Structure formats: C-alpha cells, structure tokens
Amino acid sequence: MSSSYAARSRYYKTEVDGQRLHPETQMMSYGYDPSLSEGALKPPVFHTSTFVFNNAAEGKAFFEVAYGKREKDADEDPGLIYSRINNPNLEVLEDRLRLWDSAEKGLSFASGMAAISTSLLAYTRPGDVVLYSEPIYGGTEYLLRNILPEFGVTGVGFTTWNEERALSIAVEEAKAIVAQSGGKIASIFVETPANPTNCLIDLQECRQIAEKIESTLGHRPLLMVDNTFLGPLWQRPLDHGADIVIYSLTKYVGGHSDLVAGGVVGSTELLTPIAGFRTILGTMCDPQTGWMILRSLETLQLRMTRSCENAKRIAFFLLDHPMVTSVGHLDHIDKADPAYQVYKRQCLGAGSTFAFDIKGGEGEAFKVLDALKVIKLAVSLGGTESLMEHPFTMTHADVPDDVKKRLGVSESMLRISVGIENADDLIADLRQALRTIES
Ligand SMILES: *Cc1c(COP(=O)(O)O)cnc(C)c1O
C-alpha cells in the first residue's frame, strides 16, 4: 500500500444534491477513505518513517515524480516514499486545511515559524528585499532583522500608522537597495491584524503596489499573509490578492494549546518550491501532530464562532468599565478611521484576541493579571481557554521601548485571548480582577 493515500482516496465529495459542501462539513471526511484502513472511521496515525515499494520500478517512478525529474502521468499516483517527503496523515491534513481558504494546495509544518522561514527561504536569494508590515510576530521579526541579513536578504519594515514608514516610502527604500545589489523585491510579507494593536493592513492596496513594482522592475513581489489571528474563518486573504497564506496552527486551528504546528496554503505552482525546501530542510509536521490537528479541524468553526461571540461581549463590558481607557477590539474601530473600511471589506469577523488599556501602568496591569481566577496568565492565543498577558514585558519584551511607544504598546496594556468558556464567567473574573485597582 505505498501509492499516495490522498491520491487513492475516493472521498473527495464537494457537493451533495446540488448543495456545495461547507468546510465544517468536509472536516469530518474529506480526503480520507476508510476502505484503505480496514474501515476505520478515523484515519489511523501512520507512525512510520518509510514506506515499502511493491517493486524497484515503482520506487524509481515515485522518486522521479517526487524530485521533479519528470511530470507525473495524468493517472499516476505520487507514491508514498518517506515521512519527510509525504505521509498519509499529512496528506489528509493538507487537503482539509486548504478548503477553508478555497486554496488549491496546502502544506503542513513543524511550527508557524517553520512555515514562515521555509516560505521566505524558498522565495528569497542574496541581494533581495522583503517588505514587511510592523508590528509583526517576534519570531518573524527576528528572522527578517537578524537571520536573513546574514544571507544577504534585507527586510524593510512599513507601517500604516506612521507616514514616514508608509509602504510607498518603504518601496522606494527597497528599490534603492535592489538597484545596488542586483536583487529583486521578493515579497511583501504582511501580518494583519497586527499583534497586539489590531492595526489592519489593506491587502488590496499591497497587491496593487506589488503590481506597480512589477511594471517598473519586471518582477512582482509575492504577497505573503500571516493569517494566524483571524484565519481561516474571519479573513480569507486569497480573496483580496494574497499569493500565499501562512498559519501558526498552534493557535486557533490547533485550538487546544497542546501542540505546535504551521501551515501554508495557496496555488500548487507557488507552493511547489516551498514543498521542495521543506523536504530538504526537514520542516514538515509529524504524523501524530497532524492527526491531532485533524481532530481540531472538526470543531474549528464552532470554537472560533463561540470565542468570537465571547470576545464581543467582553469588549462591551470593558468599554463601559471605569478603569479601562481604550479597547482595541475590531468592532469598535471609529467609523471615520480609514481602517474601518478595510475592516468591512477584508474581515468577516473580529476574532477573539485583542488588547485594552487600563488606568495606571505596569503595577496596575500586574495587579489585574495576578488577581485573575478563571482566565490564565500566559502568552499564546487561540485556545479553548482564555489567556491574558502584558505585551510590554512579555510577548513584546524584545521590542525596543521607543518602538513600543510608537506602536502604542504601553505599560498599561493587557492582551486577552478569549476562549470558549461561558462569557458571564469570564466577565465576572475580569470584574473582580479590575476591582483590585479601583480606588
Ligand atoms: C504564534 C505565531 C507565529 C509563530 O508560530 P509558532 O507555531 O509558535 O512557530 C507566527 N505568527 C503569528 C501571528 C503568531 O501568533
């Protein structure tokens, strides 16, 4: 049984009686054929490093296709070879993952950072520039600021809140760098909404700028979007001009704070070089984790919907609270703010991770955190349980103080990732914790 599991599976139904099946329905069956596994309703975990070939010619044929030595025939299965190249659990996972974004292909990785670094390495070469939105996830920032420069790749940051660092200005800086280096502007890497400020980046505008760069420099930078915060339910970047969508599956998709994994979805053409790099760098997901994510995907829509509703209620509670000075929940963007139009066009929901400011500073923020009884004091986000943290001294501790000030990350800011508990319980916990700083 060594030909590719996914390719032999007959479970690729996409509609029934004229009804197009939704991803939340597909998560229970798509891409897995029980008859290939003794009728098991759920896919077994394929804890195996390697796969047995039926004969030598088959082994040769599988390698020819896997290493791109020839195109596979129309009726040929890409065979299972070795779990760094492919594995049934990952094939099923990747088929299901891509459905949420209506993408042609999906890839799974050992972590969100494995997905980000493998994708950037696949598409950048010495002399190239990567334009990236700020603030961005700390690991991504470190990669762009400290590691990729060692390989001759320059990261140039841009923001939406500081005109001196607007994308149009960053593009001019990037053009000057590539004019010297002979490289290209390889990609525009965007994280929207930004963490923890929930600043939004307009993806359509990024795409237009990428096309403008193509018309002058002859190469269109790929628009790569880290969709961890709102995706895959509340934001579909491929609908707004993105080329490649990246996830930390550790967060909402895994959703139970019990695994670390990453994903990339997009066209087969654009993902093929990333898959090639993944095979050699060895940044793929492992079968056990892949199986756990399959389980998580079955409840993804339920969990994200519930946590989004809870977050809405908590945001209203905080807005009314005398000790809270501002709430960064996306539903409460001022209608006069240009970000409001971006939110309406680009997002399908506000998600459930946001920051708010309280009266006071670090002392008061810590007092609130230390008083929590239901909500846990921890970084990370997107799990079933609610978590709170202090970005200034925790997730964003590495960001220089003056940059934090510019970003609006202050000592009085707290970030909450709202889970799927009863919202009244969460509000009661926040109420008693905030009481400790009321004078
Ligand atoms: C957590 C996170 C990452 C990194 O993911 P890991 O799975 O921890 O490697 C990348 N981007 C965003 C937005 C994240 O929140």
Short mmCIF file of C-alpha atoms and ligand atoms in Angstrom, two decimals:
data_model
loop_
_atom_site.label_atom_id
_atom_site.label_comp_id
_atom_site.label_asym_id
_atom_site.label_seq_id
_atom_site.Cartn_x
_atom_site.Cartn_y
_atom_site.Cartn_z
CA MET A 1 0.00 0.00 0.00
CA SER A 2 2.57 2.50 -1.00
CA SER A 3 0.88 4.72 -3.55
CA SER A 4 -0.18 8.06 -2.17
CA TYR A 5 -3.05 7.82 0.27
CA ALA A 6 -4.66 11.06 -0.78
CA ALA A 7 -4.42 10.23 -4.46
CA ARG A 8 -6.16 6.87 -3.97
CA SER A 9 -8.82 8.18 -1.66
CA ARG A 10 -12.28 8.31 -3.18
CA TYR A 11 -13.50 10.75 -0.55
CA TYR A 12 -13.32 13.97 -2.44
CA LYS A 13 -17.02 14.84 -2.48
CA THR A 14 -17.53 18.57 -2.84
CA GLU A 15 -21.32 18.70 -3.20
CA VAL A 16 -24.48 16.76 -2.48
CA ASP A 17 -27.71 17.18 -4.45
CA GLY A 18 -26.53 20.48 -5.85
CA GLN A 19 -25.50 21.74 -2.41
CA ARG A 20 -21.87 22.78 -2.20
CA LEU A 21 -20.42 21.29 0.97
CA HIS A 22 -19.02 23.71 3.55
CA PRO A 23 -15.58 23.26 5.13
CA GLU A 24 -17.13 22.49 8.55
CA THR A 25 -18.86 19.51 6.93
CA GLN A 26 -15.78 18.46 4.96
CA MET A 27 -13.60 18.35 8.08
CA MET A 28 -15.15 15.02 9.07
CA SER A 29 -14.48 13.16 5.83
CA TYR A 30 -12.64 14.94 3.06
CA GLY A 31 -9.59 13.17 1.63
CA TYR A 32 -9.81 10.05 3.80
CA ASP A 33 -11.08 6.71 2.53
CA PRO A 34 -11.93 4.27 5.37
CA SER A 35 -11.65 1.31 2.99
CA LEU A 36 -7.90 1.96 2.77
CA SER A 37 -7.64 1.46 6.56
CA GLU A 38 -9.79 -1.56 7.49
CA GLY A 39 -12.91 0.61 7.55
CA ALA A 40 -11.62 2.73 10.43
CA LEU A 41 -13.92 5.75 10.70
CA LYS A 42 -10.99 7.94 11.68
CA PRO A 43 -7.62 7.85 9.99
CA PRO A 44 -5.06 5.83 11.96
CA VAL A 45 -1.81 7.59 12.87
CA PHE A 46 0.79 6.44 10.36
CA HIS A 47 3.70 6.20 12.77
CA THR A 48 6.19 5.15 10.14
CA SER A 49 9.32 6.75 8.78
CA THR A 50 9.35 4.89 5.47
CA PHE A 51 7.04 3.09 3.02
CA VAL A 52 7.56 -0.25 1.27
CA PHE A 53 7.62 -0.25 -2.56
CA ASN A 54 5.91 -3.09 -4.43
CA ASN A 55 8.88 -3.37 -6.76
CA ALA A 56 12.02 -1.47 -7.74
CA ALA A 57 10.46 0.11 -10.81
CA GLU A 58 7.74 1.60 -8.61
CA GLY A 59 10.36 3.05 -6.24
CA LYS A 60 12.16 4.61 -9.19
CA ALA A 61 8.91 6.07 -10.55
CA PHE A 62 7.96 7.56 -7.16
CA PHE A 63 11.34 9.28 -6.83
CA GLU A 64 11.20 10.64 -10.37
CA VAL A 65 7.93 12.38 -9.56
CA ALA A 66 8.87 13.43 -6.00
CA TYR A 67 12.13 15.03 -7.13
CA GLY A 68 10.59 16.67 -10.19
CA LYS A 69 12.66 14.65 -12.67
CA ARG A 70 9.53 14.25 -14.77
CA GLU A 71 5.89 15.32 -14.67
CA LYS A 72 3.60 12.61 -13.35
CA ASP A 73 1.19 10.99 -15.81
CA ALA A 74 -2.45 12.01 -15.52
CA ASP A 75 -3.50 8.70 -13.93
CA GLU A 76 -0.34 8.19 -11.87
CA ASP A 77 -0.36 8.44 -8.06
CA PRO A 78 2.50 10.31 -6.41
CA GLY A 79 3.76 7.46 -4.26
CA LEU A 80 4.48 7.40 -0.55
CA ILE A 81 8.24 7.29 -0.02
CA TYR A 82 9.46 8.59 3.33
CA SER A 83 7.74 10.67 6.01
CA ARG A 84 9.93 13.73 5.46
CA ILE A 85 8.56 13.85 1.88
CA ASN A 86 4.96 12.70 2.47
CA ASN A 87 2.80 10.78 4.94
CA PRO A 88 -0.92 9.87 4.82
CA ASN A 89 -1.83 11.91 7.92
CA LEU A 90 -0.20 14.99 6.47
CA GLU A 91 -1.83 14.43 3.07
CA VAL A 92 -5.29 14.32 4.64
CA LEU A 93 -4.48 17.32 6.84
CA GLU A 94 -3.18 19.39 3.93
CA ASP A 95 -6.25 18.57 1.83
CA ARG A 96 -8.57 19.72 4.60
CA LEU A 97 -6.54 22.76 5.58
CA ARG A 98 -6.73 24.25 2.11
CA LEU A 99 -10.54 24.02 1.98
CA TRP A 100 -11.05 26.91 4.41
CA ASP A 101 -9.25 29.34 2.12
CA SER A 102 -10.54 27.69 -1.09
CA ALA A 103 -6.90 27.15 -1.99
CA GLU A 104 -5.57 24.64 -4.48
CA LYS A 105 -2.91 23.23 -2.17
CA GLY A 106 -1.88 23.09 1.47
CA LEU A 107 1.37 22.24 3.25
CA SER A 108 1.88 21.45 6.94
CA PHE A 109 4.93 22.34 9.01
CA ALA A 110 6.52 21.65 12.39
CA SER A 111 5.58 25.15 13.61
CA GLY A 112 4.33 28.51 12.43
CA MET A 113 7.95 29.68 12.30
CA ALA A 114 8.88 26.61 10.22
CA ALA A 115 6.14 27.61 7.75
CA ILE A 116 7.30 31.25 7.67
CA SER A 117 11.02 30.56 7.40
CA THR A 118 10.65 27.81 4.78
CA SER A 119 8.37 30.04 2.66
CA LEU A 120 10.70 33.03 2.85
CA LEU A 121 13.80 30.94 2.13
CA ALA A 122 12.09 29.38 -0.90
CA TYR A 123 11.44 32.81 -2.39
CA THR A 124 14.43 34.95 -1.45
CA ARG A 125 18.02 34.99 -2.69
CA PRO A 126 21.06 37.09 -1.74
CA GLY A 127 20.50 40.71 -2.72
CA ASP A 128 16.72 40.51 -2.35
CA VAL A 129 14.50 42.66 -0.19
CA VAL A 130 11.44 41.56 1.81
CA LEU A 131 8.98 44.34 2.67
CA TYR A 132 7.15 43.55 5.91
CA SER A 133 4.41 45.12 7.99
CA GLU A 134 5.17 46.30 11.53
CA PRO A 135 4.47 45.30 14.23
CA ILE A 136 4.96 41.68 13.24
CA TYR A 137 5.28 38.43 15.21
CA GLY A 138 8.53 38.47 17.21
CA GLY A 139 9.95 35.33 15.58
CA THR A 140 9.27 36.69 12.10
CA GLU A 141 10.87 39.99 13.08
CA TYR A 142 13.97 38.19 14.35
CA LEU A 143 14.22 36.20 11.13
CA LEU A 144 13.95 39.34 9.00
CA ARG A 145 16.17 41.54 11.17
CA ASN A 146 18.87 39.12 12.28
CA ILE A 147 18.96 35.87 10.31
CA LEU A 148 18.05 36.64 6.70
CA PRO A 149 20.52 39.59 6.57
CA GLU A 150 23.28 37.02 7.20
CA PHE A 151 22.25 35.51 3.86
CA GLY A 152 22.23 38.87 2.06
CA VAL A 153 18.48 39.42 2.34
CA THR A 154 17.28 42.79 3.66
CA GLY A 155 14.00 43.25 5.50
CA VAL A 156 12.40 46.69 5.15
CA GLY A 157 9.51 47.40 7.51
CA PHE A 158 6.45 49.52 6.84
CA THR A 159 3.51 50.68 8.94
CA THR A 160 0.06 52.09 8.42
CA TRP A 161 0.22 54.43 11.42
CA ASN A 162 3.41 56.35 10.67
CA GLU A 163 3.56 58.22 7.35
CA GLU A 164 7.34 58.29 7.42
CA ARG A 165 7.31 54.50 7.26
CA ALA A 166 4.37 54.05 4.91
CA LEU A 167 4.52 51.22 2.36
CA SER A 168 5.10 53.67 -0.54
CA ILE A 169 8.20 55.03 1.23
CA ALA A 170 9.46 51.55 2.14
CA VAL A 171 9.12 50.59 -1.54
CA GLU A 172 11.45 53.46 -2.54
CA GLU A 173 13.96 52.29 0.06
CA ALA A 174 13.68 48.72 -1.26
CA LYS A 175 14.18 49.90 -4.85
CA ALA A 176 17.37 51.71 -3.85
CA ILE A 177 18.69 48.54 -2.17
CA VAL A 178 17.99 46.26 -5.14
CA ALA A 179 19.42 48.84 -7.58
CA GLN A 180 22.70 48.39 -5.70
CA SER A 181 22.52 44.65 -5.03
CA GLY A 182 21.10 43.49 -8.36
CA GLY A 183 18.47 41.51 -6.44
CA LYS A 184 14.69 41.79 -6.50
CA ILE A 185 11.91 42.84 -4.15
CA ALA A 186 10.98 39.24 -3.40
CA SER A 187 7.87 39.63 -1.31
CA ILE A 188 5.56 41.80 0.71
CA PHE A 189 5.05 39.93 3.97
CA VAL A 190 2.01 41.07 5.91
CA GLU A 191 0.52 40.23 9.28
CA THR A 192 -2.96 41.66 9.66
CA PRO A 193 -4.40 42.46 12.10
CA ALA A 194 -1.17 43.28 13.92
CA ASN A 195 -0.43 41.89 17.34
CA PRO A 196 -1.26 43.30 19.88
CA THR A 197 -2.60 46.56 18.45
CA ASN A 198 -5.04 45.09 15.90
CA CYS A 199 -3.82 47.60 13.24
CA LEU A 200 -5.12 46.49 9.85
CA ILE A 201 -3.16 46.33 6.60
CA ASP A 202 -5.09 46.75 3.36
CA LEU A 203 -4.27 43.64 1.31
CA GLN A 204 -5.75 45.00 -1.91
CA GLU A 205 -3.50 48.03 -1.64
CA CYS A 206 -0.47 45.78 -1.06
CA ARG A 207 -1.38 43.79 -4.16
CA GLN A 208 -1.69 46.97 -6.25
CA ILE A 209 1.71 48.14 -5.03
CA ALA A 210 3.19 44.72 -5.85
CA GLU A 211 1.82 45.05 -9.38
CA LYS A 212 3.24 48.56 -9.68
CA ILE A 213 6.64 47.20 -8.67
CA GLU A 214 6.29 44.57 -11.38
CA SER A 215 5.55 47.22 -14.02
CA THR A 216 8.76 49.12 -13.16
CA LEU A 217 11.15 46.35 -12.07
CA GLY A 218 9.78 43.39 -14.03
CA HIS A 219 9.17 41.12 -11.04
CA ARG A 220 6.04 41.07 -8.90
CA PRO A 221 6.77 40.60 -5.19
CA LEU A 222 4.66 37.77 -3.77
CA LEU A 223 2.07 38.90 -1.26
CA MET A 224 2.51 36.57 1.74
CA VAL A 225 0.00 36.92 4.57
CA ASP A 226 0.34 35.56 8.08
CA ASN A 227 -3.35 34.86 8.74
CA THR A 228 -2.94 33.39 12.23
CA PHE A 229 -5.03 35.99 14.07
CA LEU A 230 -8.30 35.97 12.10
CA GLY A 231 -7.95 32.99 9.83
CA PRO A 232 -9.17 30.85 8.49
CA LEU A 233 -12.73 31.83 9.48
CA TRP A 234 -12.67 35.61 9.70
CA GLN A 235 -10.24 36.56 6.94
CA ARG A 236 -9.61 34.99 3.53
CA PRO A 237 -6.53 36.74 2.14
CA LEU A 238 -6.58 34.86 -1.20
CA ASP A 239 -9.85 36.69 -1.98
CA HIS A 240 -8.02 40.01 -1.56
CA GLY A 241 -4.97 39.45 -3.74
CA ALA A 242 -2.68 37.39 -1.48
CA ASP A 243 -0.49 34.75 -3.14
CA ILE A 244 0.48 32.69 -0.11
CA VAL A 245 -1.34 32.38 3.22
CA ILE A 246 0.59 31.24 6.29
CA TYR A 247 -0.67 29.96 9.64
CA SER A 248 0.65 29.16 13.04
CA LEU A 249 -1.63 26.14 13.54
CA THR A 250 -0.52 26.29 17.18
CA LYS A 251 -3.15 28.98 17.73
CA TYR A 252 -6.81 28.83 16.59
CA VAL A 253 -6.54 25.83 14.25
CA GLY A 254 -4.89 23.53 16.81
CA GLY A 255 -7.01 25.42 19.28
CA HIS A 256 -6.32 23.49 22.48
CA SER A 257 -2.87 24.84 23.45
CA ASP A 258 -1.48 21.31 23.21
CA LEU A 259 0.59 21.30 20.03
CA VAL A 260 2.92 23.39 17.86
CA ALA A 261 2.48 23.34 14.07
CA GLY A 262 2.25 25.54 10.98
CA GLY A 263 0.55 25.62 7.60
CA VAL A 264 0.78 27.29 4.19
CA VAL A 265 -1.99 27.40 1.57
CA GLY A 266 -2.04 28.77 -1.99
CA SER A 267 -1.69 27.62 -5.60
CA THR A 268 0.13 24.39 -6.44
CA GLU A 269 2.51 26.38 -8.61
CA LEU A 270 3.56 28.74 -5.81
CA LEU A 271 3.68 26.05 -3.13
CA THR A 272 5.84 23.61 -5.11
CA PRO A 273 9.15 25.41 -4.37
CA ILE A 274 8.15 25.69 -0.69
CA ALA A 275 7.42 21.94 -0.58
CA GLY A 276 10.83 21.30 -2.13
CA PHE A 277 12.57 23.38 0.54
CA ARG A 278 10.52 21.68 3.24
CA THR A 279 11.69 18.25 2.09
CA ILE A 280 15.34 19.24 2.36
CA LEU A 281 15.15 21.48 5.43
CA GLY A 282 13.00 18.86 7.16
CA THR A 283 10.48 21.40 8.48
CA MET A 284 7.41 19.21 7.95
CA CYS A 285 4.79 18.40 10.57
CA ASP A 286 4.95 14.97 12.24
CA PRO A 287 2.12 12.41 11.79
CA GLN A 288 0.96 12.45 15.42
CA THR A 289 0.63 16.24 15.46
CA GLY A 290 -1.02 16.09 12.04
CA TRP A 291 -3.60 13.66 13.43
CA MET A 292 -4.30 15.94 16.38
CA ILE A 293 -4.88 18.88 14.05
CA LEU A 294 -7.34 16.78 12.02
CA ARG A 295 -9.28 16.30 15.23
CA SER A 296 -9.09 20.03 15.98
CA LEU A 297 -10.31 20.96 12.49
CA GLU A 298 -13.62 19.18 13.16
CA THR A 299 -14.54 21.79 15.78
CA LEU A 300 -12.72 24.80 14.32
CA GLN A 301 -15.83 26.60 13.13
CA LEU A 302 -17.65 26.00 16.43
CA ARG A 303 -14.71 27.14 18.55
CA MET A 304 -13.91 30.25 16.54
CA THR A 305 -17.58 31.27 16.42
CA ARG A 306 -18.02 30.86 20.17
CA SER A 307 -14.82 32.65 21.11
CA CYS A 308 -15.67 35.49 18.73
CA GLU A 309 -19.10 35.91 20.41
CA ASN A 310 -17.50 35.80 23.86
CA ALA A 311 -14.93 38.41 22.83
CA LYS A 312 -17.67 40.76 21.61
CA ARG A 313 -19.37 40.59 24.99
CA ILE A 314 -16.13 41.11 26.89
CA ALA A 315 -15.26 44.10 24.70
CA PHE A 316 -18.60 45.73 25.58
CA PHE A 317 -18.03 45.06 29.26
CA LEU A 318 -14.54 46.61 29.12
CA LEU A 319 -15.71 49.65 27.12
CA ASP A 320 -18.07 50.51 29.96
CA HIS A 321 -15.56 49.88 32.74
CA PRO A 322 -14.28 52.98 34.61
CA MET A 323 -10.74 51.53 34.93
CA VAL A 324 -10.44 50.81 31.19
CA THR A 325 -9.28 53.67 28.95
CA SER A 326 -9.38 52.04 25.49
CA VAL A 327 -10.36 48.75 23.88
CA GLY A 328 -8.67 47.52 20.68
CA HIS A 329 -11.49 45.20 19.61
CA LEU A 330 -12.03 45.43 15.82
CA ASP A 331 -15.80 46.01 16.07
CA HIS A 332 -15.06 49.29 17.81
CA ILE A 333 -12.91 50.98 15.17
CA ASP A 334 -14.06 54.58 14.73
CA LYS A 335 -16.13 54.84 11.53
CA ALA A 336 -14.06 57.86 10.50
CA ASP A 337 -10.83 55.83 10.72
CA PRO A 338 -9.66 54.57 7.26
CA ALA A 339 -9.12 51.17 8.95
CA TYR A 340 -12.91 50.89 9.28
CA GLN A 341 -13.34 50.50 5.51
CA VAL A 342 -10.52 47.93 5.40
CA TYR A 343 -12.20 46.01 8.22
CA LYS A 344 -15.58 46.00 6.46
CA ARG A 345 -14.08 44.86 3.17
CA GLN A 346 -11.42 42.43 4.34
CA CYS A 347 -12.62 40.78 7.53
CA LEU A 348 -15.63 38.55 8.19
CA GLY A 349 -15.44 38.87 11.97
CA ALA A 350 -13.47 40.50 14.78
CA GLY A 351 -11.83 37.33 16.06
CA SER A 352 -11.16 36.94 19.76
CA THR A 353 -7.72 38.30 20.58
CA PHE A 354 -7.42 41.99 21.41
CA ALA A 355 -5.69 44.41 23.73
CA PHE A 356 -7.07 47.04 26.07
CA ASP A 357 -5.55 49.77 28.22
CA ILE A 358 -6.26 50.27 31.87
CA LYS A 359 -5.75 53.29 34.12
CA GLY A 360 -2.26 53.18 35.63
CA GLY A 361 0.90 51.41 34.48
CA GLU A 362 2.80 48.18 34.90
CA GLY A 363 1.92 47.95 38.61
CA GLU A 364 -1.82 48.12 37.98
CA ALA A 365 -1.59 45.80 34.96
CA PHE A 366 0.26 43.20 37.03
CA LYS A 367 -2.26 43.55 39.86
CA VAL A 368 -5.09 42.73 37.44
CA LEU A 369 -3.20 39.75 35.97
CA ASP A 370 -2.31 38.38 39.40
CA ALA A 371 -5.93 38.63 40.55
CA LEU A 372 -7.38 36.52 37.72
CA LYS A 373 -9.07 33.34 38.90
CA VAL A 374 -10.53 31.79 35.75
CA ILE A 375 -8.52 33.41 32.96
CA LYS A 376 -4.95 32.07 32.88
CA LEU A 377 -1.88 34.28 32.86
CA ALA A 378 0.01 33.03 29.79
CA VAL A 379 1.18 34.10 26.35
CA SER A 380 -0.04 32.42 23.13
CA LEU A 381 -3.64 32.63 21.94
CA GLY A 382 -6.42 30.87 20.10
CA GLY A 383 -7.02 28.05 22.59
CA THR A 384 -10.26 26.89 24.18
CA GLU A 385 -9.21 28.60 27.42
CA SER A 386 -8.94 32.36 27.91
CA LEU A 387 -5.44 33.74 28.39
CA MET A 388 -4.17 37.17 29.37
CA GLU A 389 -0.72 38.71 29.28
CA HIS A 390 1.19 42.00 29.47
CA PRO A 391 2.64 42.64 25.97
CA PHE A 392 5.08 45.34 27.17
CA THR A 393 7.04 42.97 29.42
CA MET A 394 6.11 39.62 27.88
CA THR A 395 5.33 38.99 24.17
CA HIS A 396 6.86 42.31 23.11
CA ALA A 397 9.68 42.45 25.69
CA ASP A 398 12.24 42.26 22.87
CA VAL A 399 10.89 45.30 21.01
CA PRO A 400 12.92 48.44 21.93
CA ASP A 401 10.98 50.71 24.30
CA ASP A 402 10.86 53.64 21.86
CA VAL A 403 9.42 51.36 19.15
CA LYS A 404 6.83 50.05 21.59
CA LYS A 405 5.87 53.63 22.39
CA ARG A 406 5.47 54.38 18.67
CA LEU A 407 3.39 51.22 18.19
CA GLY A 408 1.15 52.18 21.09
CA VAL A 409 2.22 49.21 23.21
CA SER A 410 2.26 50.79 26.66
CA GLU A 411 2.82 49.58 30.22
CA SER A 412 -0.91 49.86 30.83
CA MET A 413 -1.88 47.49 28.01
CA LEU A 414 -3.20 43.98 28.58
CA ARG A 415 -3.90 41.43 25.84
CA ILE A 416 -6.65 38.85 26.11
CA SER A 417 -7.20 35.75 24.01
CA VAL A 418 -10.82 34.86 24.66
CA GLY A 419 -11.70 31.18 24.85
CA ILE A 420 -14.94 29.22 24.65
CA GLU A 421 -15.93 29.35 28.34
CA ASN A 422 -19.22 30.91 29.48
CA ALA A 423 -18.88 34.64 28.79
CA ASP A 424 -20.59 35.61 32.07
CA ASP A 425 -17.92 33.70 34.00
CA LEU A 426 -15.15 35.47 32.11
CA ILE A 427 -16.76 38.87 32.69
CA ALA A 428 -17.13 38.10 36.41
CA ASP A 429 -13.43 37.22 36.57
CA LEU A 430 -12.42 40.44 34.81
CA ARG A 431 -14.79 42.45 37.03
CA GLN A 432 -13.23 41.15 40.25
CA ALA A 433 -9.68 41.47 38.88
CA LEU A 434 -10.27 45.09 37.79
CA ARG A 435 -11.79 45.84 41.21
CA THR A 436 -8.31 45.37 42.73
CA ILE A 437 -7.14 48.60 41.05
CA GLU A 438 -10.27 50.68 41.68
CA SER A 439 -9.56 53.19 44.43
C1 LIG B 1 2.49 32.21 17.22
C2 LIG B 1 2.62 32.96 15.94
C3 LIG B 1 3.60 32.62 15.00
C4 LIG B 1 4.63 31.54 15.25
O1 LIG B 1 4.03 30.29 15.33
P1 LIG B 1 4.70 29.05 16.11
O2 LIG B 1 3.72 27.95 15.85
O3 LIG B 1 4.84 29.44 17.54
O4 LIG B 1 6.03 28.81 15.47
C5 LIG B 1 3.64 33.33 13.82
N1 LIG B 1 2.78 34.33 13.57
C6 LIG B 1 1.83 34.68 14.46
C7 LIG B 1 0.90 35.79 14.12
C8 LIG B 1 1.71 34.01 15.67
O5 LIG B 1 0.78 34.39 16.55
#
